[in-house]
Short mmCIF file of C-alpha atoms in Angstrom, two decimals:
data_model
loop_
_atom_site.label_atom_id
_atom_site.label_comp_id
_atom_site.label_asym_id
_atom_site.label_seq_id
_atom_site.Cartn_x
_atom_site.Cartn_y
_atom_site.Cartn_z
CA MET A 29 -101.18 -97.40 -6.40
CA THR A 30 -102.26 -99.34 -9.13
CA ASN A 31 -99.66 -102.76 -10.36
CA ARG A 32 -100.10 -102.00 -13.63
CA PRO A 33 -97.15 -103.03 -16.09
CA HIS A 34 -94.09 -100.85 -17.38
CA PRO A 35 -95.35 -100.02 -21.19
CA SER A 36 -92.08 -100.77 -22.21
CA ARG A 37 -92.94 -104.19 -20.96
CA VAL A 38 -96.11 -104.24 -22.63
CA ARG A 39 -95.22 -103.46 -25.86
CA LEU A 40 -92.72 -106.31 -25.37
CA LEU A 41 -95.54 -109.18 -24.14
CA GLU A 42 -97.35 -107.47 -27.32
CA ALA A 43 -94.54 -107.93 -29.03
CA ALA A 44 -93.86 -111.94 -28.79
CA LEU A 45 -97.88 -112.67 -28.88
CA ARG A 46 -97.42 -111.32 -32.95
CA LEU A 47 -93.87 -112.56 -33.96
CA ILE A 48 -94.09 -115.99 -32.32
CA ARG A 49 -98.17 -116.49 -33.38
CA THR A 50 -95.94 -115.13 -37.13
CA LYS A 51 -92.31 -116.98 -37.10
CA GLY A 52 -92.30 -119.26 -33.71
CA TYR A 53 -90.53 -118.65 -31.16
CA ALA A 54 -87.20 -120.41 -32.30
CA ALA A 55 -86.91 -118.40 -34.42
CA THR A 56 -88.30 -115.48 -33.04
CA THR A 57 -85.34 -112.88 -32.15
CA VAL A 58 -84.65 -110.54 -28.66
CA ASP A 59 -83.45 -109.06 -31.16
CA ASP A 60 -87.06 -109.27 -33.05
CA VAL A 61 -88.41 -108.32 -30.59
CA CYS A 62 -86.92 -105.72 -29.08
CA GLU A 63 -87.03 -104.46 -32.62
CA ALA A 64 -91.23 -104.33 -33.06
CA ALA A 65 -91.33 -103.22 -29.61
CA GLY A 66 -90.13 -99.57 -30.06
CA VAL A 67 -87.24 -100.38 -27.44
CA THR A 68 -83.69 -101.24 -26.18
CA LYS A 69 -82.30 -104.63 -25.54
CA GLY A 70 -81.19 -103.13 -21.68
CA SER A 71 -85.45 -102.83 -21.52
CA PHE A 72 -85.52 -106.04 -22.63
CA PHE A 73 -82.81 -107.39 -20.06
CA HIS A 74 -85.19 -104.92 -17.56
CA HIS A 75 -87.69 -106.70 -17.59
CA PHE A 76 -86.32 -110.26 -18.51
CA LYS A 77 -83.92 -112.40 -17.78
CA GLY A 78 -84.48 -114.05 -21.10
CA LYS A 79 -86.19 -114.78 -24.48
CA GLU A 80 -87.62 -117.84 -22.67
CA ASP A 81 -88.42 -115.63 -18.89
CA LEU A 82 -90.78 -113.71 -22.35
CA ALA A 83 -92.20 -116.89 -23.49
CA ILE A 84 -92.72 -117.44 -19.96
CA ALA A 85 -94.59 -114.16 -19.03
CA ALA A 86 -95.95 -113.74 -22.61
CA THR A 87 -98.34 -117.08 -22.29
CA ALA A 88 -99.19 -115.07 -18.40
CA HIS A 89 -100.84 -111.91 -21.31
CA TRP A 90 -102.24 -114.06 -23.68
CA ASN A 91 -103.94 -116.05 -20.92
CA GLU A 92 -105.17 -112.89 -18.75
CA ALA A 93 -105.74 -110.90 -21.74
CA THR A 94 -108.12 -113.98 -23.72
CA GLY A 95 -109.28 -115.04 -20.31
CA GLY A 96 -111.04 -111.60 -21.34
CA VAL A 97 -111.95 -112.01 -24.21
CA PHE A 98 -113.95 -115.17 -23.87
CA ALA A 99 -115.61 -114.43 -20.35
CA GLY A 100 -117.03 -111.01 -21.84
CA ALA A 101 -118.57 -112.83 -25.30
CA PRO A 102 -121.79 -112.76 -25.97
CA TYR A 103 -122.40 -117.07 -25.05
CA ARG A 104 -121.23 -116.77 -21.56
CA GLY A 105 -124.43 -114.78 -21.34
CA LEU A 106 -127.07 -117.30 -21.97
CA PRO A 107 -129.10 -119.69 -19.28
CA ASP A 108 -128.44 -122.52 -20.95
CA PRO A 109 -125.88 -124.59 -21.34
CA ARG A 110 -126.24 -126.45 -24.57
CA GLU A 111 -126.68 -123.03 -26.11
CA ARG A 112 -122.95 -121.96 -24.63
CA VAL A 113 -121.43 -125.37 -25.73
CA LEU A 114 -123.10 -124.93 -29.86
CA GLY A 115 -122.07 -120.77 -28.74
CA TYR A 116 -119.04 -121.34 -28.09
CA ILE A 117 -118.03 -123.36 -31.18
CA ASP A 118 -120.42 -120.18 -33.21
CA TYR A 119 -117.69 -117.87 -31.61
CA ARG A 120 -114.30 -119.49 -32.12
CA ALA A 121 -115.53 -120.06 -35.70
CA ALA A 122 -115.77 -115.94 -36.42
CA LEU A 123 -112.61 -115.46 -35.13
CA LEU A 124 -111.45 -117.19 -37.66
CA THR A 125 -110.79 -114.09 -39.86
CA GLY A 126 -107.35 -112.04 -41.01
CA GLU A 127 -104.34 -113.88 -41.31
CA LEU A 128 -103.74 -117.19 -39.64
CA PRO A 129 -101.40 -116.11 -37.25
CA ASP A 130 -104.03 -112.92 -36.68
CA PHE A 131 -105.84 -115.46 -35.36
CA THR A 132 -103.73 -118.62 -34.07
CA CYS A 133 -103.61 -120.06 -30.21
CA LEU A 134 -99.77 -118.84 -29.00
CA LEU A 135 -100.33 -121.40 -26.62
CA GLY A 136 -100.67 -124.30 -29.10
CA THR A 137 -98.38 -123.08 -31.67
CA MET A 138 -95.06 -123.00 -28.67
CA VAL A 139 -95.95 -125.72 -27.26
CA GLN A 140 -95.77 -128.05 -30.26
CA GLU A 141 -92.50 -126.56 -30.42
CA THR A 142 -90.41 -126.66 -27.67
CA PHE A 143 -92.70 -128.76 -25.72
CA GLU A 144 -89.02 -130.92 -24.79
CA THR A 145 -86.99 -128.69 -24.18
CA HIS A 146 -88.17 -126.03 -22.80
CA PRO A 147 -89.88 -126.90 -19.18
CA ALA A 148 -91.10 -123.81 -17.72
CA ILE A 149 -92.75 -122.99 -21.70
CA ARG A 150 -94.30 -126.09 -21.54
CA GLU A 151 -96.07 -126.15 -18.20
CA ALA A 152 -97.36 -121.82 -18.43
CA CYS A 153 -98.97 -123.49 -22.18
CA ARG A 154 -100.75 -126.42 -20.10
CA HIS A 155 -101.75 -124.36 -17.62
CA GLY A 156 -102.91 -121.75 -20.25
CA ILE A 157 -104.93 -124.29 -22.02
CA GLU A 158 -106.48 -126.48 -18.99
CA LEU A 159 -108.11 -122.75 -17.87
CA HIS A 160 -109.09 -122.23 -21.84
CA ALA A 161 -110.82 -126.46 -21.65
CA GLY A 162 -112.03 -125.86 -17.54
CA THR A 163 -114.28 -123.28 -18.59
CA VAL A 164 -115.75 -125.43 -21.77
CA ALA A 165 -115.71 -128.77 -20.32
CA ALA A 166 -118.41 -127.13 -17.28
CA ASP A 167 -121.03 -126.13 -20.07
CA LEU A 168 -119.77 -129.71 -21.53
CA ALA A 169 -121.02 -131.03 -18.30
CA GLU A 170 -123.76 -128.65 -17.65
CA ALA A 171 -124.66 -129.74 -20.69
CA LYS A 172 -124.73 -133.52 -20.89
CA ALA A 173 -126.46 -133.24 -17.14
CA LYS A 174 -129.68 -131.22 -17.92
CA TYR A 175 -129.81 -133.20 -21.98
CA ALA A 176 -127.72 -136.92 -22.25
CA PRO A 177 -129.98 -139.54 -22.35
#
């Protein structure tokens, strides 16, 4: 048996990613997400307790997707840590294409808006940011150990 999420749940998560990155968390409604995902509110509430629950799940969905993107990026295979750091910067720069919502970070967008008002979202975003920063920090530490005077 597989643990694949139900297709309607994935559509809701993907719709939430697009809408929150475009409109922000507060301006994104459950109705907006349902319409964009092509599902009913009943389907929404089958998968999520409410909008905050969706946002937390969308954060985990984002972390999994972006974690895979960065783990498979060409710079990750470079043997030299300094080259990996420089490759990371180049890779990030290359991602900056299209409209602003196409390349903004869900976590950064959402945590700025919800920092004081939604501690569970803040913590979910913190976790994802720290996971990503940890991979960059490891390469920086290795490069510093090898090249710093």
